Amino acid sequence: MPYSLVLNLRPVAPIPSQFLTGRHLHALFLNLVSAVDTDLSAYLHDQSQEKAFTLSPFQVRTKEPYKSSTPQPQKRVLPPASRTISQAVQWEHKQAIQENTPIWWRISLLDDGLFDRLTQLWQQLNFESPWHLGPTNIYITNILSEPQSNQPWVNFCTYAELFERASETERQIAFTFCTPTNFRQGVYDSAMPTRESIFGSLANRWNKYSRIAIEPTFTEAIFPSFFDIRTEVSTDSRSKFIGCVGDISYRIMGDIAPATIKQINTLADFALYSGVGRKTPMGMGMTRRLQDF
């Protein structure tokens, strides 16, 4: 069952920026898992492709959740009323996060059995016991596992329910790429979100963890109708990651069977949990479907 959870955190000392990278958060998650299931932690660590979880970067709570983390010129291609304002996500921290700063951290789980095996962590969690990130102790203050009106990254749904609920008539598909997103093409990476790369990535993860097979043979019917994207670079001491962020909308064109439209919408809805592209277990490729785009 795909789950998208949010952990609310509080550090008791500053978290230096060099410990806020994807690989450090990846290690923190595996430490959380190891606390209740060392075998599962080792299994998740050793997965080489289409890992069973995704992570977000740490997000500092602000009073202006829709303020962009990177100032951009205001360009309106469509009337403002027809656009959905997507929640900004910070993927890079140039400075330390200070002590007692409220933080939220999204974790999504794709394997049906993964949430059940981690239930012990959620149920037995000692909120008085700290977790360690670099030189800093961090306390988990609560875990959000039920949908929240003010937190679009929390949800859960079985694969069967995702498929059954998907529309057979909706032809407009819109995504927002909230952290840099890129795709492997052969031996190289590409930051261009083509229809093949997006739906191919979604289908690969869907088919690995769902019992309902979806083959992305329908991409020739999907055409971009609007895009407001740009390239961004996420760097740390070991690597540089170039990807796209922003919004893109596709439209299903032609005489397409309702069953095929349903498959396309299923994968689009699944993006909330799976993300798209590379390095989703390290905070990249964090993607949601937009409504009323």
Tab-separated table of C-alpha atoms in Angstrom:
chain	number	residue	atom	x	y	z
A	1	MET	CA	0.000	0.000	0.000
A	2	PRO	CA	1.535	3.354	-0.942
A	3	TYR	CA	1.849	5.667	2.067
A	4	SER	CA	3.019	9.246	2.197
A	5	LEU	CA	3.875	10.265	5.753
A	6	VAL	CA	5.190	13.471	7.262
A	7	LEU	CA	7.391	13.487	10.348
A	8	ASN	CA	7.535	16.711	12.336
A	9	LEU	CA	10.972	17.243	13.868
A	10	ARG	CA	12.761	19.581	16.251
A	11	PRO	CA	16.567	19.859	16.484
A	12	VAL	CA	18.037	20.811	19.859
A	13	ALA	CA	21.183	22.273	18.284
A	14	PRO	CA	21.965	23.748	14.865
A	15	ILE	CA	22.142	21.237	12.010
A	16	PRO	CA	25.142	22.212	9.841
A	17	SER	CA	24.287	22.485	6.164
A	18	GLN	CA	26.705	19.698	5.191
A	19	PHE	CA	24.516	17.232	7.120
A	20	LEU	CA	21.327	18.256	5.292
A	21	THR	CA	22.167	16.513	2.028
A	22	GLY	CA	20.218	13.642	0.520
A	23	ARG	CA	22.750	11.000	1.513
A	24	HIS	CA	22.655	12.079	5.174
A	25	LEU	CA	18.849	11.996	5.258
A	26	HIS	CA	18.948	8.630	3.484
A	27	ALA	CA	21.190	7.330	6.281
A	28	LEU	CA	18.900	8.821	8.938
A	29	PHE	CA	15.902	7.000	7.468
A	30	LEU	CA	17.764	3.689	7.445
A	31	ASN	CA	18.689	4.273	11.089
A	32	LEU	CA	15.003	4.764	11.902
A	33	VAL	CA	14.162	1.512	10.156
A	34	SER	CA	17.053	-0.316	11.800
A	35	ALA	CA	15.665	0.578	15.221
A	36	VAL	CA	12.804	-1.876	14.675
A	37	ASP	CA	13.984	-4.136	11.848
A	38	THR	CA	17.681	-4.469	11.043
A	39	ASP	CA	17.039	-6.954	8.232
A	40	LEU	CA	14.636	-4.547	6.541
A	41	SER	CA	17.134	-1.703	6.867
A	42	ALA	CA	19.793	-3.836	5.180
A	43	TYR	CA	17.347	-4.835	2.436
A	44	LEU	CA	16.428	-1.217	1.711
A	45	HIS	CA	20.074	-0.198	1.705
A	46	ASP	CA	21.002	-2.928	-0.773
A	47	GLN	CA	18.177	-2.263	-3.253
A	48	SER	CA	19.841	-1.068	-6.438
A	49	GLN	CA	16.844	0.053	-8.530
A	50	GLU	CA	13.340	1.377	-7.884
A	51	LYS	CA	13.763	1.486	-4.127
A	52	ALA	CA	10.701	0.954	-1.971
A	53	PHE	CA	10.744	4.444	-0.429
A	54	THR	CA	11.275	8.093	-1.253
A	55	LEU	CA	12.342	10.985	0.956
A	56	SER	CA	12.007	14.728	0.854
A	57	PRO	CA	14.661	17.198	1.900
A	58	PHE	CA	14.113	18.740	5.329
A	59	GLN	CA	11.523	21.498	5.139
A	60	VAL	CA	11.583	24.439	7.533
A	61	ARG	CA	8.113	25.469	8.621
A	62	THR	CA	7.292	29.070	7.756
A	63	LYS	CA	4.244	31.283	8.021
A	64	GLU	CA	4.298	31.636	4.233
A	65	PRO	CA	4.204	28.060	2.913
A	66	TYR	CA	3.608	29.158	-0.656
A	67	LYS	CA	6.505	31.568	-0.888
A	68	SER	CA	8.998	30.383	-3.482
A	69	SER	CA	12.396	29.383	-2.136
A	70	THR	CA	14.024	30.830	-5.263
A	71	PRO	CA	12.788	34.266	-6.430
A	72	GLN	CA	11.608	34.088	-10.025
A	73	PRO	CA	10.148	36.636	-12.451
A	74	GLN	CA	6.371	36.423	-12.494
A	75	LYS	CA	5.308	35.092	-15.880
A	76	ARG	CA	1.654	34.339	-16.529
A	77	VAL	CA	0.905	32.254	-19.566
A	78	LEU	CA	-2.576	31.358	-18.375
A	79	PRO	CA	-5.010	33.552	-16.400
A	80	PRO	CA	-4.199	33.449	-12.669
A	81	ALA	CA	-7.560	31.879	-11.834
A	82	SER	CA	-6.768	28.850	-13.972
A	83	ARG	CA	-3.463	28.075	-12.262
A	84	THR	CA	-2.943	26.010	-9.131
A	85	ILE	CA	-0.351	27.461	-6.763
A	86	SER	CA	1.973	24.597	-5.849
A	87	GLN	CA	3.650	24.483	-2.472
A	88	ALA	CA	7.315	25.433	-2.632
A	89	VAL	CA	9.804	22.810	-1.472
A	90	GLN	CA	13.369	23.649	-0.470
A	91	TRP	CA	15.869	21.136	-1.801
A	92	GLU	CA	19.083	22.739	-0.627
A	93	HIS	CA	20.236	24.437	2.573
A	94	LYS	CA	23.132	26.854	2.271
A	95	GLN	CA	23.058	27.626	5.986
A	96	ALA	CA	22.489	25.608	9.138
A	97	ILE	CA	18.988	24.971	10.420
A	98	GLN	CA	18.921	26.537	13.852
A	99	GLU	CA	17.965	24.820	17.087
A	100	ASN	CA	14.259	24.482	17.933
A	101	THR	CA	13.291	25.219	14.333
A	102	PRO	CA	10.154	23.229	13.384
A	103	ILE	CA	10.944	20.905	10.465
A	104	TRP	CA	8.816	18.547	8.438
A	105	TRP	CA	10.142	15.563	6.533
A	106	ARG	CA	8.151	13.509	4.027
A	107	ILE	CA	8.669	9.750	3.729
A	108	SER	CA	6.766	7.691	1.173
A	109	LEU	CA	6.555	3.898	1.219
A	110	LEU	CA	5.771	1.934	-1.940
A	111	ASP	CA	5.953	-1.703	-0.870
A	112	ASP	CA	2.685	-3.170	0.423
A	113	GLY	CA	4.477	-4.886	3.280
A	114	LEU	CA	6.784	-2.042	4.177
A	115	PHE	CA	4.331	-0.022	6.238
A	116	ASP	CA	3.229	-3.107	8.180
A	117	ARG	CA	6.834	-3.961	9.069
A	118	LEU	CA	7.449	-0.383	10.177
A	119	THR	CA	4.260	-0.147	12.230
A	120	GLN	CA	6.349	-0.982	15.294
A	121	LEU	CA	8.360	2.184	14.733
A	122	TRP	CA	5.270	4.385	14.635
A	123	GLN	CA	3.628	2.595	17.587
A	124	GLN	CA	6.656	2.190	19.847
A	125	LEU	CA	8.375	5.443	19.047
A	126	ASN	CA	9.757	7.131	22.133
A	127	PHE	CA	9.246	10.835	21.542
A	128	GLU	CA	11.573	11.559	24.450
A	129	SER	CA	14.485	9.787	22.772
A	130	PRO	CA	16.548	11.724	20.211
A	131	TRP	CA	17.851	10.658	16.811
A	132	HIS	CA	21.235	11.766	15.583
A	133	LEU	CA	22.035	13.713	12.433
A	134	GLY	CA	25.698	14.635	12.292
A	135	PRO	CA	26.538	16.440	15.546
A	136	THR	CA	22.892	17.236	16.300
A	137	ASN	CA	20.163	15.504	18.256
A	138	ILE	CA	16.721	15.623	16.639
A	139	TYR	CA	13.406	14.797	18.277
A	140	ILE	CA	10.378	13.534	16.382
A	141	THR	CA	7.438	15.503	17.748
A	142	ASN	CA	4.688	13.700	15.825
A	143	ILE	CA	3.930	11.700	12.690
A	144	LEU	CA	1.167	12.619	10.248
A	145	SER	CA	-0.274	9.560	8.514
A	146	GLU	CA	-3.827	10.763	7.795
A	147	PRO	CA	-4.658	13.271	5.027
A	148	GLN	CA	-4.347	16.886	6.175
A	149	SER	CA	-6.045	19.917	4.629
A	150	ASN	CA	-2.892	22.000	5.094
A	151	GLN	CA	-0.350	19.300	4.207
A	152	PRO	CA	-0.716	17.976	0.633
A	153	TRP	CA	2.095	15.443	1.060
A	154	VAL	CA	0.190	13.168	3.467
A	155	ASN	CA	-2.010	10.422	2.048
A	156	PHE	CA	-2.400	6.675	1.637
A	157	CYS	CA	-4.229	4.377	-0.721
A	158	THR	CA	-3.983	0.765	-1.864
A	159	TYR	CA	-2.844	0.074	-5.401
A	160	ALA	CA	-6.272	-1.371	-6.188
A	161	GLU	CA	-7.966	1.781	-4.884
A	162	LEU	CA	-5.630	4.028	-6.865
A	163	PHE	CA	-6.532	2.126	-10.002
A	164	GLU	CA	-10.272	1.998	-9.309
A	165	ARG	CA	-10.505	5.707	-8.471
A	166	ALA	CA	-8.599	6.843	-11.566
A	167	SER	CA	-10.707	8.656	-14.136
A	168	GLU	CA	-11.572	7.087	-17.490
A	169	THR	CA	-12.414	10.486	-19.007
A	170	GLU	CA	-9.954	13.074	-17.627
A	171	ARG	CA	-7.570	14.038	-20.435
A	172	GLN	CA	-5.637	16.818	-18.688
A	173	ILE	CA	-2.586	15.680	-16.702
A	174	ALA	CA	-0.514	18.252	-14.817
A	175	PHE	CA	2.536	17.751	-12.609
A	176	THR	CA	4.631	19.966	-10.401
A	177	PHE	CA	8.284	19.001	-9.981
A	178	CYS	CA	9.090	20.288	-6.502
A	179	THR	CA	12.724	19.215	-6.266
A	180	PRO	CA	15.209	18.870	-9.145
A	181	THR	CA	14.151	16.009	-11.379
A	182	ASN	CA	16.134	14.240	-14.047
A	183	PHE	CA	16.042	10.957	-15.914
A	184	ARG	CA	18.622	8.448	-17.037
A	185	GLN	CA	18.743	8.086	-20.816
A	186	GLY	CA	21.233	5.392	-21.731
A	187	VAL	CA	24.469	6.232	-19.941
A	188	TYR	CA	23.617	9.940	-19.537
A	189	ASP	CA	21.142	12.048	-17.568
A	190	SER	CA	18.541	14.405	-18.983
A	191	ALA	CA	16.655	17.127	-17.117
A	192	MET	CA	13.956	17.329	-19.814
A	193	PRO	CA	10.646	15.826	-18.580
A	194	THR	CA	9.490	14.109	-21.751
A	195	ARG	CA	6.286	12.065	-21.774
A	196	GLU	CA	8.317	8.874	-22.213
A	197	SER	CA	10.625	9.583	-19.289
A	198	ILE	CA	7.861	10.608	-16.868
A	199	PHE	CA	5.394	7.830	-17.582
A	200	GLY	CA	8.141	5.262	-18.061
A	201	SER	CA	9.498	6.078	-14.597
A	202	LEU	CA	6.034	5.900	-13.036
A	203	ALA	CA	5.211	2.612	-14.783
A	204	ASN	CA	8.474	0.977	-13.688
A	205	ARG	CA	7.746	1.670	-10.021
A	206	TRP	CA	4.067	0.850	-10.339
A	207	ASN	CA	4.785	-2.517	-11.943
A	208	LYS	CA	7.411	-3.430	-9.353
A	209	TYR	CA	5.134	-2.897	-6.353
A	210	SER	CA	1.608	-3.309	-7.732
A	211	ARG	CA	-0.086	-6.476	-8.928
A	212	ILE	CA	-1.939	-4.522	-11.640
A	213	ALA	CA	0.363	-4.312	-14.645
A	214	ILE	CA	0.464	-1.091	-16.680
A	215	GLU	CA	2.649	-0.961	-19.776
A	216	PRO	CA	3.345	2.609	-21.005
A	217	THR	CA	2.463	1.953	-24.647
A	218	PHE	CA	0.202	5.013	-24.726
A	219	THR	CA	2.784	7.810	-24.646
A	220	GLU	CA	2.267	8.790	-28.282
A	221	ALA	CA	-1.202	10.040	-27.286
A	222	ILE	CA	0.192	12.400	-24.613
A	223	PHE	CA	1.183	15.925	-25.674
A	224	PRO	CA	2.508	18.855	-23.607
A	225	SER	CA	-0.045	21.672	-23.444
A	226	PHE	CA	1.634	24.021	-20.945
A	227	PHE	CA	4.969	24.198	-19.202
A	228	ASP	CA	6.652	26.593	-16.805
A	229	ILE	CA	9.847	24.756	-15.907
A	230	ARG	CA	13.480	25.642	-15.391
A	231	THR	CA	16.704	23.832	-14.617
A	232	GLU	CA	18.152	23.933	-11.110
A	233	VAL	CA	21.317	22.502	-9.630
A	234	SER	CA	21.564	20.722	-6.302
A	235	THR	CA	25.130	20.356	-5.058
A	236	ASP	CA	26.955	18.892	-2.102
A	237	SER	CA	30.594	18.158	-1.371
A	238	ARG	CA	30.511	14.988	-3.475
A	239	SER	CA	28.259	15.630	-6.457
A	240	LYS	CA	26.249	17.983	-8.615
A	241	PHE	CA	22.700	17.105	-9.648
A	242	ILE	CA	21.019	19.028	-12.488
A	243	GLY	CA	17.259	18.686	-12.840
A	244	CYS	CA	14.076	20.510	-13.715
A	245	VAL	CA	11.592	22.133	-11.331
A	246	GLY	CA	8.264	23.767	-12.091
A	247	ASP	CA	4.916	22.867	-13.593
A	248	ILE	CA	4.031	21.005	-16.768
A	249	SER	CA	0.697	19.972	-18.206
A	250	TYR	CA	-0.036	17.234	-20.729
A	251	ARG	CA	-3.181	16.475	-22.673
A	252	ILE	CA	-4.347	13.088	-23.922
A	253	MET	CA	-5.187	13.472	-27.606
A	254	GLY	CA	-7.005	11.364	-30.176
A	255	ASP	CA	-9.388	8.434	-30.075
A	256	ILE	CA	-8.130	6.737	-26.922
A	257	ALA	CA	-9.982	3.940	-25.139
A	258	PRO	CA	-11.345	4.742	-21.652
A	259	ALA	CA	-9.271	1.881	-20.223
A	260	THR	CA	-6.087	3.514	-21.510
A	261	ILE	CA	-7.092	6.925	-20.152
A	262	LYS	CA	-7.651	5.224	-16.800
A	263	GLN	CA	-4.128	3.792	-16.851
A	264	ILE	CA	-2.621	7.197	-17.600
A	265	ASN	CA	-4.565	8.818	-14.765
A	266	THR	CA	-3.587	6.002	-12.408
A	267	LEU	CA	0.111	6.644	-13.002
A	268	ALA	CA	-0.376	10.398	-12.667
A	269	ASP	CA	-2.076	9.938	-9.283
A	270	PHE	CA	0.686	7.545	-8.217
A	271	ALA	CA	3.332	10.260	-8.662
A	272	LEU	CA	2.569	11.633	-5.181
A	273	TYR	CA	3.997	8.467	-3.648
A	274	SER	CA	6.642	7.359	-6.124
A	275	GLY	CA	8.145	10.584	-7.402
A	276	VAL	CA	9.767	10.424	-10.825
A	277	GLY	CA	13.266	10.130	-12.162
A	278	ARG	CA	16.510	9.585	-10.305
A	279	LYS	CA	17.559	9.836	-6.650
A	280	THR	CA	14.054	9.934	-5.181
A	281	PRO	CA	15.362	8.182	-2.010
A	282	MET	CA	17.641	11.214	-1.562
A	283	GLY	CA	15.048	13.951	-1.996
A	284	MET	CA	15.138	14.479	-5.755
A	285	GLY	CA	12.233	13.973	-8.195
A	286	MET	CA	9.603	14.953	-5.602
A	287	THR	CA	6.486	15.291	-7.750
A	288	ARG	CA	2.738	15.771	-7.326
A	289	ARG	CA	-0.169	15.850	-9.706
A	290	LEU	CA	-1.867	19.238	-9.826
A	291	GLN	CA	-5.627	19.594	-9.891
A	292	ASP	CA	-7.622	22.318	-11.697
A	293	PHE	CA	-4.584	23.242	-13.767
